[in-house]
Amino acid sequence: MIATTGSATQTRTLPVSLDDVAGAERLEYVLVMDPDPNHVESVVTWLIHETAMGLMEAQQHHLRIALQELIMNAVEHGCFEFQYHGKVDAVAKDRYDELVGQRRQDPRFRNRRVTIRVIYDKPRRILTYKIADEGKGFNWKAWAKPGVEVCPTGDISGRGIFLVHSFFPDIMYNDRGNEVTFTVSLA
């Protein structure tokens, strides 16, 4: 921006990022999305672009995987209340889109939303991601067993959470199990 004062001209630049804004400590994004599995990828791409472009490529990749998994869980298991085996069966019979369509029309599920909050804490140099759905929640404690270092064999239900935990060990759920939070260090 160029500001003119009398006959003298001063050149000042607008801040490019929050880091350039003196006194600013926190920035928060809130994105509310409809529960459509087809929209998850574009939402994740936007989140990476708007909130995590300063991360190293490997961190961005891990974040993309985590967001994809957790947002899809919020859509499928939270908003639509898909049970693991019912979803697997629908996929195996090529009826997944039909199942989604039924849930999107069902009055019990059609108005539910997924809310994603991203908080940039400038003094602490961290990003906090919170993903909440309007579903009943789930028993997350069954997946948060201390000392589990290897992904359980057999039933693959829960492997996404295990994967996200391997990238972001501070992942935690609220008591109800319908909101997940994790942080990304920018240091």
mmCIF file of N, CA, C and O in Angstrom, residues 89-182:
data_model
loop_
_atom_site.group_PDB
_atom_site.id
_atom_site.type_symbol
_atom_site.label_atom_id
_atom_site.label_comp_id
_atom_site.label_asym_id
_atom_site.label_seq_id
_atom_site.Cartn_x
_atom_site.Cartn_y
_atom_site.Cartn_z
ATOM 1 N N ASP A 89 -19.923 -54.060 3.363
ATOM 2 C CA ASP A 89 -20.856 -54.848 2.552
ATOM 3 C C ASP A 89 -21.372 -54.021 1.370
ATOM 4 O O ASP A 89 -21.434 -54.510 0.244
ATOM 5 N N ALA A 90 -21.730 -52.748 1.626
ATOM 6 C CA ALA A 90 -22.228 -51.879 0.551
ATOM 7 C C ALA A 90 -21.146 -51.655 -0.506
ATOM 8 O O ALA A 90 -21.435 -51.676 -1.713
ATOM 9 N N VAL A 91 -19.907 -51.467 -0.077
ATOM 10 C CA VAL A 91 -18.799 -51.283 -1.027
ATOM 11 C C VAL A 91 -18.600 -52.553 -1.851
ATOM 12 O O VAL A 91 -18.458 -52.501 -3.076
ATOM 13 N N ALA A 92 -18.611 -53.710 -1.185
ATOM 14 C CA ALA A 92 -18.398 -54.993 -1.870
ATOM 15 C C ALA A 92 -19.486 -55.257 -2.908
ATOM 16 O O ALA A 92 -19.224 -55.858 -3.946
ATOM 17 N N LYS A 93 -20.699 -54.812 -2.636
ATOM 18 C CA LYS A 93 -21.829 -55.026 -3.558
ATOM 19 C C LYS A 93 -22.033 -53.842 -4.494
ATOM 20 O O LYS A 93 -23.053 -53.764 -5.174
ATOM 21 N N ASP A 94 -21.070 -52.908 -4.521
ATOM 22 C CA ASP A 94 -21.144 -51.719 -5.370
ATOM 23 C C ASP A 94 -22.422 -50.921 -5.097
ATOM 24 O O ASP A 94 -23.057 -50.410 -6.010
ATOM 25 N N ARG A 95 -22.776 -50.810 -3.810
ATOM 26 C CA ARG A 95 -23.988 -50.088 -3.413
ATOM 27 C C ARG A 95 -23.676 -48.932 -2.459
ATOM 28 O O ARG A 95 -24.568 -48.402 -1.809
ATOM 29 N N TYR A 96 -22.411 -48.554 -2.387
ATOM 30 C CA TYR A 96 -22.006 -47.486 -1.468
ATOM 31 C C TYR A 96 -22.732 -46.175 -1.788
ATOM 32 O O TYR A 96 -23.296 -45.531 -0.895
ATOM 33 N N ASP A 97 -22.732 -45.761 -3.069
ATOM 34 C CA ASP A 97 -23.397 -44.513 -3.453
ATOM 35 C C ASP A 97 -24.885 -44.555 -3.131
ATOM 36 O O ASP A 97 -25.469 -43.544 -2.723
ATOM 37 N N GLU A 98 -25.481 -45.715 -3.314
ATOM 38 C CA GLU A 98 -26.903 -45.877 -2.989
ATOM 39 C C GLU A 98 -27.124 -45.699 -1.481
ATOM 40 O O GLU A 98 -28.071 -45.038 -1.054
ATOM 41 N N LEU A 99 -26.248 -46.280 -0.678
ATOM 42 C CA LEU A 99 -26.340 -46.151 0.776
ATOM 43 C C LEU A 99 -26.197 -44.687 1.192
ATOM 44 O O LEU A 99 -26.964 -44.188 2.023
ATOM 45 N N VAL A 100 -25.231 -43.978 0.611
ATOM 46 C CA VAL A 100 -25.047 -42.555 0.898
ATOM 47 C C VAL A 100 -26.306 -41.781 0.519
ATOM 48 O O VAL A 100 -26.790 -40.943 1.283
ATOM 49 N N GLY A 101 -26.838 -42.051 -0.664
ATOM 50 C CA GLY A 101 -28.054 -41.372 -1.123
ATOM 51 C C GLY A 101 -29.231 -41.585 -0.185
ATOM 52 O O GLY A 101 -29.991 -40.647 0.097
ATOM 53 N N GLN A 102 -29.377 -42.804 0.309
ATOM 54 C CA GLN A 102 -30.462 -43.090 1.268
ATOM 55 C C GLN A 102 -30.298 -42.279 2.544
ATOM 56 O O GLN A 102 -31.259 -41.712 3.063
ATOM 57 N N ARG A 103 -29.073 -42.217 3.044
ATOM 58 C CA ARG A 103 -28.830 -41.473 4.292
ATOM 59 C C ARG A 103 -29.014 -39.971 4.083
ATOM 60 O O ARG A 103 -29.509 -39.283 4.973
ATOM 61 N N ARG A 104 -28.648 -39.483 2.903
ATOM 62 C CA ARG A 104 -28.802 -38.046 2.640
ATOM 63 C C ARG A 104 -30.274 -37.650 2.542
ATOM 64 O O ARG A 104 -30.616 -36.488 2.757
ATOM 65 N N GLN A 105 -31.138 -38.607 2.235
ATOM 66 C CA GLN A 105 -32.573 -38.333 2.156
ATOM 67 C C GLN A 105 -33.305 -38.590 3.474
ATOM 68 O O GLN A 105 -34.404 -38.092 3.689
ATOM 69 N N ASP A 106 -32.714 -39.381 4.338
ATOM 70 C CA ASP A 106 -33.341 -39.775 5.605
ATOM 71 C C ASP A 106 -33.418 -38.568 6.543
ATOM 72 O O ASP A 106 -32.398 -37.932 6.828
ATOM 73 N N PRO A 107 -34.605 -38.236 7.048
ATOM 74 C CA PRO A 107 -34.741 -37.069 7.927
ATOM 75 C C PRO A 107 -33.877 -37.139 9.188
ATOM 76 O O PRO A 107 -33.527 -36.108 9.753
ATOM 77 N N ARG A 108 -33.501 -38.324 9.615
ATOM 78 C CA ARG A 108 -32.655 -38.458 10.810
ATOM 79 C C ARG A 108 -31.232 -37.973 10.553
ATOM 80 O O ARG A 108 -30.526 -37.591 11.491
ATOM 81 N N PHE A 109 -30.794 -37.992 9.288
ATOM 82 C CA PHE A 109 -29.389 -37.706 8.973
ATOM 83 C C PHE A 109 -29.176 -36.502 8.055
ATOM 84 O O PHE A 109 -28.092 -35.935 8.040
ATOM 85 N N ARG A 110 -30.159 -36.125 7.265
ATOM 86 C CA ARG A 110 -29.941 -35.182 6.169
ATOM 87 C C ARG A 110 -29.505 -33.777 6.583
ATOM 88 O O ARG A 110 -28.883 -33.073 5.791
ATOM 89 N N ASN A 111 -29.820 -33.346 7.784
ATOM 90 C CA ASN A 111 -29.444 -31.995 8.201
ATOM 91 C C ASN A 111 -28.173 -31.945 9.048
ATOM 92 O O ASN A 111 -27.794 -30.888 9.529
ATOM 93 N N ARG A 112 -27.527 -33.069 9.222
ATOM 94 C CA ARG A 112 -26.297 -33.103 10.006
ATOM 95 C C ARG A 112 -25.152 -32.481 9.221
ATOM 96 O O ARG A 112 -25.132 -32.521 8.004
ATOM 97 N N ARG A 113 -24.197 -31.945 9.953
ATOM 98 C CA ARG A 113 -23.051 -31.284 9.344
ATOM 99 C C ARG A 113 -21.769 -31.707 10.053
ATOM 100 O O ARG A 113 -21.788 -32.197 11.173
ATOM 101 N N VAL A 114 -20.652 -31.469 9.378
ATOM 102 C CA VAL A 114 -19.319 -31.654 9.952
ATOM 103 C C VAL A 114 -18.723 -30.252 10.095
ATOM 104 O O VAL A 114 -18.752 -29.465 9.144
ATOM 105 N N THR A 115 -18.202 -29.957 11.284
ATOM 106 C CA THR A 115 -17.578 -28.666 11.542
ATOM 107 C C THR A 115 -16.086 -28.876 11.769
ATOM 108 O O THR A 115 -15.697 -29.709 12.595
ATOM 109 N N ILE A 116 -15.290 -28.135 11.027
ATOM 110 C CA ILE A 116 -13.840 -28.247 11.127
ATOM 111 C C ILE A 116 -13.310 -26.888 11.584
ATOM 112 O O ILE A 116 -13.573 -25.862 10.949
ATOM 113 N N ARG A 117 -12.602 -26.901 12.694
ATOM 114 C CA ARG A 117 -11.974 -25.687 13.222
ATOM 115 C C ARG A 117 -10.465 -25.857 13.128
ATOM 116 O O ARG A 117 -9.936 -26.902 13.490
ATOM 117 N N VAL A 118 -9.809 -24.807 12.649
ATOM 118 C CA VAL A 118 -8.355 -24.800 12.614
ATOM 119 C C VAL A 118 -7.917 -23.542 13.349
ATOM 120 O O VAL A 118 -8.352 -22.433 13.016
ATOM 121 N N ILE A 119 -7.078 -23.728 14.348
ATOM 122 C CA ILE A 119 -6.619 -22.614 15.158
ATOM 123 C C ILE A 119 -5.099 -22.516 15.026
ATOM 124 O O ILE A 119 -4.387 -23.480 15.306
ATOM 125 N N TYR A 120 -4.643 -21.355 14.568
ATOM 126 C CA TYR A 120 -3.208 -21.083 14.503
ATOM 127 C C TYR A 120 -2.861 -20.273 15.739
ATOM 128 O O TYR A 120 -3.332 -19.150 15.910
ATOM 129 N N ASP A 121 -2.063 -20.852 16.607
ATOM 130 C CA ASP A 121 -1.599 -20.193 17.819
ATOM 131 C C ASP A 121 -0.183 -19.698 17.548
ATOM 132 O O ASP A 121 0.772 -20.482 17.570
ATOM 133 N N LYS A 122 -0.066 -18.418 17.251
ATOM 134 C CA LYS A 122 1.212 -17.841 16.848
ATOM 135 C C LYS A 122 2.285 -17.940 17.937
ATOM 136 O O LYS A 122 3.396 -18.390 17.641
ATOM 137 N N PRO A 123 1.989 -17.576 19.206
ATOM 138 C CA PRO A 123 3.049 -17.670 20.226
ATOM 139 C C PRO A 123 3.541 -19.108 20.455
ATOM 140 O O PRO A 123 4.730 -19.328 20.666
ATOM 141 N N ARG A 124 2.644 -20.073 20.391
ATOM 142 C CA ARG A 124 3.038 -21.471 20.618
ATOM 143 C C ARG A 124 3.518 -22.158 19.343
ATOM 144 O O ARG A 124 4.028 -23.266 19.389
ATOM 145 N N ARG A 125 3.303 -21.531 18.187
ATOM 146 C CA ARG A 125 3.704 -22.069 16.880
ATOM 147 C C ARG A 125 3.080 -23.444 16.624
ATOM 148 O O ARG A 125 3.760 -24.397 16.263
ATOM 149 N N ILE A 126 1.765 -23.539 16.828
ATOM 150 C CA ILE A 126 1.054 -24.790 16.550
ATOM 151 C C ILE A 126 -0.247 -24.513 15.806
ATOM 152 O O ILE A 126 -0.833 -23.446 15.927
ATOM 153 N N LEU A 127 -0.652 -25.506 15.047
ATOM 154 C CA LEU A 127 -1.977 -25.553 14.438
ATOM 155 C C LEU A 127 -2.766 -26.601 15.194
ATOM 156 O O LEU A 127 -2.270 -27.711 15.433
ATOM 157 N N THR A 128 -3.987 -26.282 15.554
ATOM 158 C CA THR A 128 -4.879 -27.250 16.187
ATOM 159 C C THR A 128 -6.050 -27.484 15.248
ATOM 160 O O THR A 128 -6.673 -26.529 14.782
ATOM 161 N N TYR A 129 -6.316 -28.738 14.954
ATOM 162 C CA TYR A 129 -7.438 -29.129 14.102
ATOM 163 C C TYR A 129 -8.479 -29.823 14.973
ATOM 164 O O TYR A 129 -8.136 -30.731 15.736
ATOM 165 N N LYS A 130 -9.736 -29.381 14.845
ATOM 166 C CA LYS A 130 -10.855 -29.998 15.566
ATOM 167 C C LYS A 130 -11.918 -30.346 14.535
ATOM 168 O O LYS A 130 -12.365 -29.483 13.783
ATOM 169 N N ILE A 131 -12.299 -31.603 14.521
ATOM 170 C CA ILE A 131 -13.302 -32.077 13.560
ATOM 171 C C ILE A 131 -14.451 -32.654 14.367
ATOM 172 O O ILE A 131 -14.253 -33.601 15.143
ATOM 173 N N ALA A 132 -15.634 -32.084 14.199
ATOM 174 C CA ALA A 132 -16.799 -32.524 14.967
ATOM 175 C C ALA A 132 -17.937 -32.864 14.013
ATOM 176 O O ALA A 132 -18.128 -32.206 12.992
ATOM 177 N N ASP A 133 -18.681 -33.895 14.369
ATOM 178 C CA ASP A 133 -19.874 -34.239 13.603
ATOM 179 C C ASP A 133 -21.074 -34.197 14.543
ATOM 180 O O ASP A 133 -20.922 -34.116 15.750
ATOM 181 N N GLU A 134 -22.260 -34.251 13.971
ATOM 182 C CA GLU A 134 -23.489 -34.168 14.756
ATOM 183 C C GLU A 134 -24.097 -35.539 15.019
ATOM 184 O O GLU A 134 -25.285 -35.665 15.281
ATOM 185 N N GLY A 135 -23.256 -36.562 14.965
ATOM 186 C CA GLY A 135 -23.718 -37.929 15.226
ATOM 187 C C GLY A 135 -23.681 -38.268 16.704
ATOM 188 O O GLY A 135 -23.410 -37.426 17.560
ATOM 189 N N LYS A 136 -23.928 -39.531 16.988
ATOM 190 C CA LYS A 136 -24.000 -40.017 18.364
ATOM 191 C C LYS A 136 -22.637 -40.183 19.011
ATOM 192 O O LYS A 136 -22.533 -40.307 20.218
ATOM 193 N N GLY A 137 -21.585 -40.231 18.205
ATOM 194 C CA GLY A 137 -20.253 -40.482 18.728
ATOM 195 C C GLY A 137 -19.962 -41.972 18.743
ATOM 196 O O GLY A 137 -20.767 -42.789 18.295
ATOM 197 N N PHE A 138 -18.795 -42.339 19.265
ATOM 198 C CA PHE A 138 -18.425 -43.754 19.325
ATOM 199 C C PHE A 138 -17.502 -43.980 20.507
ATOM 200 O O PHE A 138 -16.992 -43.030 21.113
ATOM 201 N N ASN A 139 -17.296 -45.224 20.841
ATOM 202 C CA ASN A 139 -16.450 -45.591 21.965
ATOM 203 C C ASN A 139 -14.985 -45.525 21.541
ATOM 204 O O ASN A 139 -14.365 -46.536 21.249
ATOM 205 N N TRP A 140 -14.447 -44.330 21.527
ATOM 206 C CA TRP A 140 -13.072 -44.109 21.090
ATOM 207 C C TRP A 140 -12.054 -44.736 22.035
ATOM 208 O O TRP A 140 -10.941 -45.039 21.636
ATOM 209 N N LYS A 141 -12.447 -44.958 23.275
ATOM 210 C CA LYS A 141 -11.506 -45.523 24.250
ATOM 211 C C LYS A 141 -11.063 -46.928 23.859
ATOM 212 O O LYS A 141 -9.975 -47.357 24.214
ATOM 213 N N ALA A 142 -11.888 -47.616 23.088
ATOM 214 C CA ALA A 142 -11.518 -48.959 22.622
ATOM 215 C C ALA A 142 -10.335 -48.903 21.661
ATOM 216 O O ALA A 142 -9.615 -49.880 21.501
ATOM 217 N N TRP A 143 -10.131 -47.731 21.019
ATOM 218 C CA TRP A 143 -9.034 -47.580 20.058
ATOM 219 C C TRP A 143 -7.834 -46.880 20.662
ATOM 220 O O TRP A 143 -6.805 -46.732 20.009
ATOM 221 N N ALA A 144 -7.955 -46.417 21.878
ATOM 222 C CA ALA A 144 -6.882 -45.645 22.511
ATOM 223 C C ALA A 144 -6.243 -46.437 23.650
ATOM 224 O O ALA A 144 -6.009 -45.920 24.716
ATOM 225 N N LYS A 145 -5.973 -47.686 23.413
ATOM 226 C CA LYS A 145 -5.368 -48.522 24.439
ATOM 227 C C LYS A 145 -3.899 -48.163 24.599
ATOM 228 O O LYS A 145 -3.155 -48.139 23.630
ATOM 229 N N PRO A 146 -3.475 -47.877 25.838
ATOM 230 C CA PRO A 146 -2.065 -47.529 26.037
ATOM 231 C C PRO A 146 -1.154 -48.701 25.717
ATOM 232 O O PRO A 146 -1.493 -49.849 25.942
ATOM 233 N N GLY A 147 -0.010 -48.353 25.150
ATOM 234 C CA GLY A 147 0.989 -49.383 24.877
ATOM 235 C C GLY A 147 0.783 -50.130 23.573
ATOM 236 O O GLY A 147 1.569 -50.997 23.227
ATOM 237 N N VAL A 148 -0.259 -49.790 22.823
ATOM 238 C CA VAL A 148 -0.478 -50.462 21.542
ATOM 239 C C VAL A 148 0.454 -49.825 20.523
ATOM 240 O O VAL A 148 0.308 -48.661 20.167
ATOM 241 N N GLU A 149 1.444 -50.589 20.094
ATOM 242 C CA GLU A 149 2.418 -50.055 19.150
ATOM 243 C C GLU A 149 2.237 -50.608 17.748
ATOM 244 O O GLU A 149 2.757 -50.076 16.795
ATOM 245 N N VAL A 150 1.515 -51.684 17.633
ATOM 246 C CA VAL A 150 1.300 -52.310 16.338
ATOM 247 C C VAL A 150 -0.191 -52.315 16.064
ATOM 248 O O VAL A 150 -0.995 -52.576 16.944
ATOM 249 N N CYS A 151 -0.539 -52.012 14.824
ATOM 250 C CA CYS A 151 -1.941 -52.013 14.445
ATOM 251 C C CYS A 151 -2.511 -53.413 14.608
ATOM 252 O O CYS A 151 -1.894 -54.384 14.177
ATOM 253 N N PRO A 152 -3.683 -53.527 15.235
ATOM 254 C CA PRO A 152 -4.263 -54.850 15.445
ATOM 255 C C PRO A 152 -4.510 -55.590 14.128
ATOM 256 O O PRO A 152 -4.840 -54.980 13.126
ATOM 257 N N THR A 153 -4.340 -56.888 14.156
ATOM 258 C CA THR A 153 -4.581 -57.688 12.961
ATOM 259 C C THR A 153 -6.044 -58.118 12.917
ATOM 260 O O THR A 153 -6.783 -57.932 13.862
ATOM 261 N N GLY A 154 -6.423 -58.714 11.820
ATOM 262 C CA GLY A 154 -7.805 -59.184 11.683
ATOM 263 C C GLY A 154 -8.677 -58.086 11.134
ATOM 264 O O GLY A 154 -8.426 -57.546 10.066
ATOM 265 N N ASP A 155 -9.712 -57.731 11.867
ATOM 266 C CA ASP A 155 -10.674 -56.710 11.468
ATOM 267 C C ASP A 155 -9.949 -55.380 11.265
ATOM 268 O O ASP A 155 -9.250 -54.905 12.150
ATOM 269 N N ILE A 156 -10.107 -54.762 10.092
ATOM 270 C CA ILE A 156 -9.374 -53.537 9.816
ATOM 271 C C ILE A 156 -10.068 -52.294 10.351
ATOM 272 O O ILE A 156 -9.553 -51.198 10.218
ATOM 273 N N SER A 157 -11.208 -52.436 10.980
ATOM 274 C CA SER A 157 -11.883 -51.300 11.581
ATOM 275 C C SER A 157 -10.953 -50.639 12.590
ATOM 276 O O SER A 157 -10.352 -51.303 13.422
ATOM 277 N N GLY A 158 -10.797 -49.328 12.502
ATOM 278 C CA GLY A 158 -9.941 -48.598 13.430
ATOM 279 C C GLY A 158 -8.533 -48.352 12.943
ATOM 280 O O GLY A 158 -7.769 -47.635 13.585
ATOM 281 N N ARG A 159 -8.170 -48.912 11.814
ATOM 282 C CA ARG A 159 -6.800 -48.718 11.330
ATOM 283 C C ARG A 159 -6.516 -47.283 10.927
ATOM 284 O O ARG A 159 -5.396 -46.815 11.043
ATOM 285 N N GLY A 160 -7.527 -46.562 10.464
ATOM 286 C CA GLY A 160 -7.334 -45.157 10.119
ATOM 287 C C GLY A 160 -6.964 -44.333 11.334
ATOM 288 O O GLY A 160 -6.066 -43.489 11.281
ATOM 289 N N ILE A 161 -7.653 -44.585 12.436
ATOM 290 C CA ILE A 161 -7.340 -43.873 13.678
ATOM 291 C C ILE A 161 -5.928 -44.225 14.132
ATOM 292 O O ILE A 161 -5.170 -43.361 14.563
ATOM 293 N N PHE A 162 -5.573 -45.493 14.013
ATOM 294 C CA PHE A 162 -4.223 -45.923 14.380
ATOM 295 C C PHE A 162 -3.188 -45.187 13.526
ATOM 296 O O PHE A 162 -2.171 -44.711 14.037
ATOM 297 N N LEU A 163 -3.447 -45.067 12.230
ATOM 298 C CA LEU A 163 -2.529 -44.380 11.322
ATOM 299 C C LEU A 163 -2.388 -42.905 11.704
ATOM 300 O O LEU A 163 -1.276 -42.380 11.794
ATOM 301 N N VAL A 164 -3.513 -42.247 11.946
ATOM 302 C CA VAL A 164 -3.471 -40.832 12.332
ATOM 303 C C VAL A 164 -2.696 -40.683 13.637
ATOM 304 O O VAL A 164 -1.868 -39.777 13.775
ATOM 305 N N HIS A 165 -2.920 -41.584 14.579
ATOM 306 C CA HIS A 165 -2.200 -41.540 15.859
ATOM 307 C C HIS A 165 -0.693 -41.687 15.646
ATOM 308 O O HIS A 165 0.104 -41.083 16.367
ATOM 309 N N SER A 166 -0.290 -42.449 14.653
ATOM 310 C CA SER A 166 1.144 -42.616 14.398
ATOM 311 C C SER A 166 1.780 -41.316 13.892
ATOM 312 O O SER A 166 2.945 -41.057 14.134
ATOM 313 N N PHE A 167 0.998 -40.467 13.206
ATOM 314 C CA PHE A 167 1.495 -39.175 12.735
ATOM 315 C C PHE A 167 1.350 -38.085 13.798
ATOM 316 O O PHE A 167 2.186 -37.203 13.910
ATOM 317 N N PHE A 168 0.238 -38.135 14.532
ATOM 318 C CA PHE A 168 -0.104 -37.097 15.505
ATOM 319 C C PHE A 168 -0.498 -37.756 16.824
ATOM 320 O O PHE A 168 -1.684 -37.981 17.084
ATOM 321 N N PRO A 169 0.484 -38.089 17.658
ATOM 322 C CA PRO A 169 0.239 -38.859 18.878
ATOM 323 C C PRO A 169 -0.675 -38.177 19.896
ATOM 324 O O PRO A 169 -1.193 -38.838 20.783
ATOM 325 N N ASP A 170 -0.886 -36.865 19.761
ATOM 326 C CA ASP A 170 -1.746 -36.185 20.737
ATOM 327 C C ASP A 170 -3.226 -36.226 20.353
ATOM 328 O O ASP A 170 -4.044 -35.569 20.988
ATOM 329 N N ILE A 171 -3.587 -37.002 19.338
ATOM 330 C CA ILE A 171 -4.985 -37.103 18.919
ATOM 331 C C ILE A 171 -5.847 -37.478 20.127
ATOM 332 O O ILE A 171 -5.489 -38.341 20.920
ATOM 333 N N MET A 172 -6.962 -36.769 20.282
ATOM 334 C CA MET A 172 -7.877 -37.067 21.383
ATOM 335 C C MET A 172 -9.313 -36.765 20.975
ATOM 336 O O MET A 172 -9.561 -35.940 20.099
ATOM 337 N N TYR A 173 -10.219 -37.472 21.608
ATOM 338 C CA TYR A 173 -11.647 -37.303 21.352
ATOM 339 C C TYR A 173 -12.325 -36.714 22.574
ATOM 340 O O TYR A 173 -11.848 -36.895 23.698
ATOM 341 N N ASN A 174 -13.459 -36.054 22.354
ATOM 342 C CA ASN A 174 -14.263 -35.624 23.488
ATOM 343 C C ASN A 174 -14.936 -36.863 24.093
ATOM 344 O O ASN A 174 -14.861 -37.961 23.526
ATOM 345 N N ASP A 175 -15.566 -36.709 25.238
ATOM 346 C CA ASP A 175 -16.166 -37.861 25.933
ATOM 347 C C ASP A 175 -17.172 -38.603 25.068
ATOM 348 O O ASP A 175 -17.223 -39.832 25.086
ATOM 349 N N ARG A 176 -17.983 -37.877 24.345
ATOM 350 C CA ARG A 176 -19.018 -38.498 23.505
ATOM 351 C C ARG A 176 -18.436 -39.237 22.304
ATOM 352 O O ARG A 176 -19.029 -40.172 21.797
ATOM 353 N N GLY A 177 -17.260 -38.798 21.843
ATOM 354 C CA GLY A 177 -16.634 -39.439 20.690
ATOM 355 C C GLY A 177 -17.089 -38.882 19.360
ATOM 356 O O GLY A 177 -16.962 -39.539 18.339
ATOM 357 N N ASN A 178 -17.600 -37.652 19.344
ATOM 358 C CA ASN A 178 -18.013 -37.055 18.066
ATOM 359 C C ASN A 178 -17.177 -35.829 17.700
ATOM 360 O O ASN A 178 -17.506 -35.110 16.770
ATOM 361 N N GLU A 179 -16.076 -35.604 18.445
ATOM 362 C CA GLU A 179 -15.149 -34.540 18.097
ATOM 363 C C GLU A 179 -13.729 -35.026 18.359
ATOM 364 O O GLU A 179 -13.435 -35.547 19.427
ATOM 365 N N VAL A 180 -12.868 -34.842 17.367
ATOM 366 C CA VAL A 180 -11.476 -35.249 17.479
ATOM 367 C C VAL A 180 -10.592 -34.008 17.334
ATOM 368 O O VAL A 180 -10.917 -33.104 16.561
ATOM 369 N N THR A 181 -9.507 -33.979 18.104
ATOM 370 C CA THR A 181 -8.578 -32.863 18.100
ATOM 371 C C THR A 181 -7.158 -33.384 17.997
ATOM 372 O O THR A 181 -6.831 -34.393 18.612
ATOM 373 N N PHE A 182 -6.335 -32.693 17.208
ATOM 374 C CA PHE A 182 -4.904 -32.992 17.182
ATOM 375 C C PHE A 182 -4.157 -31.723 16.805
ATOM 376 O O PHE A 182 -4.744 -30.781 16.281
#
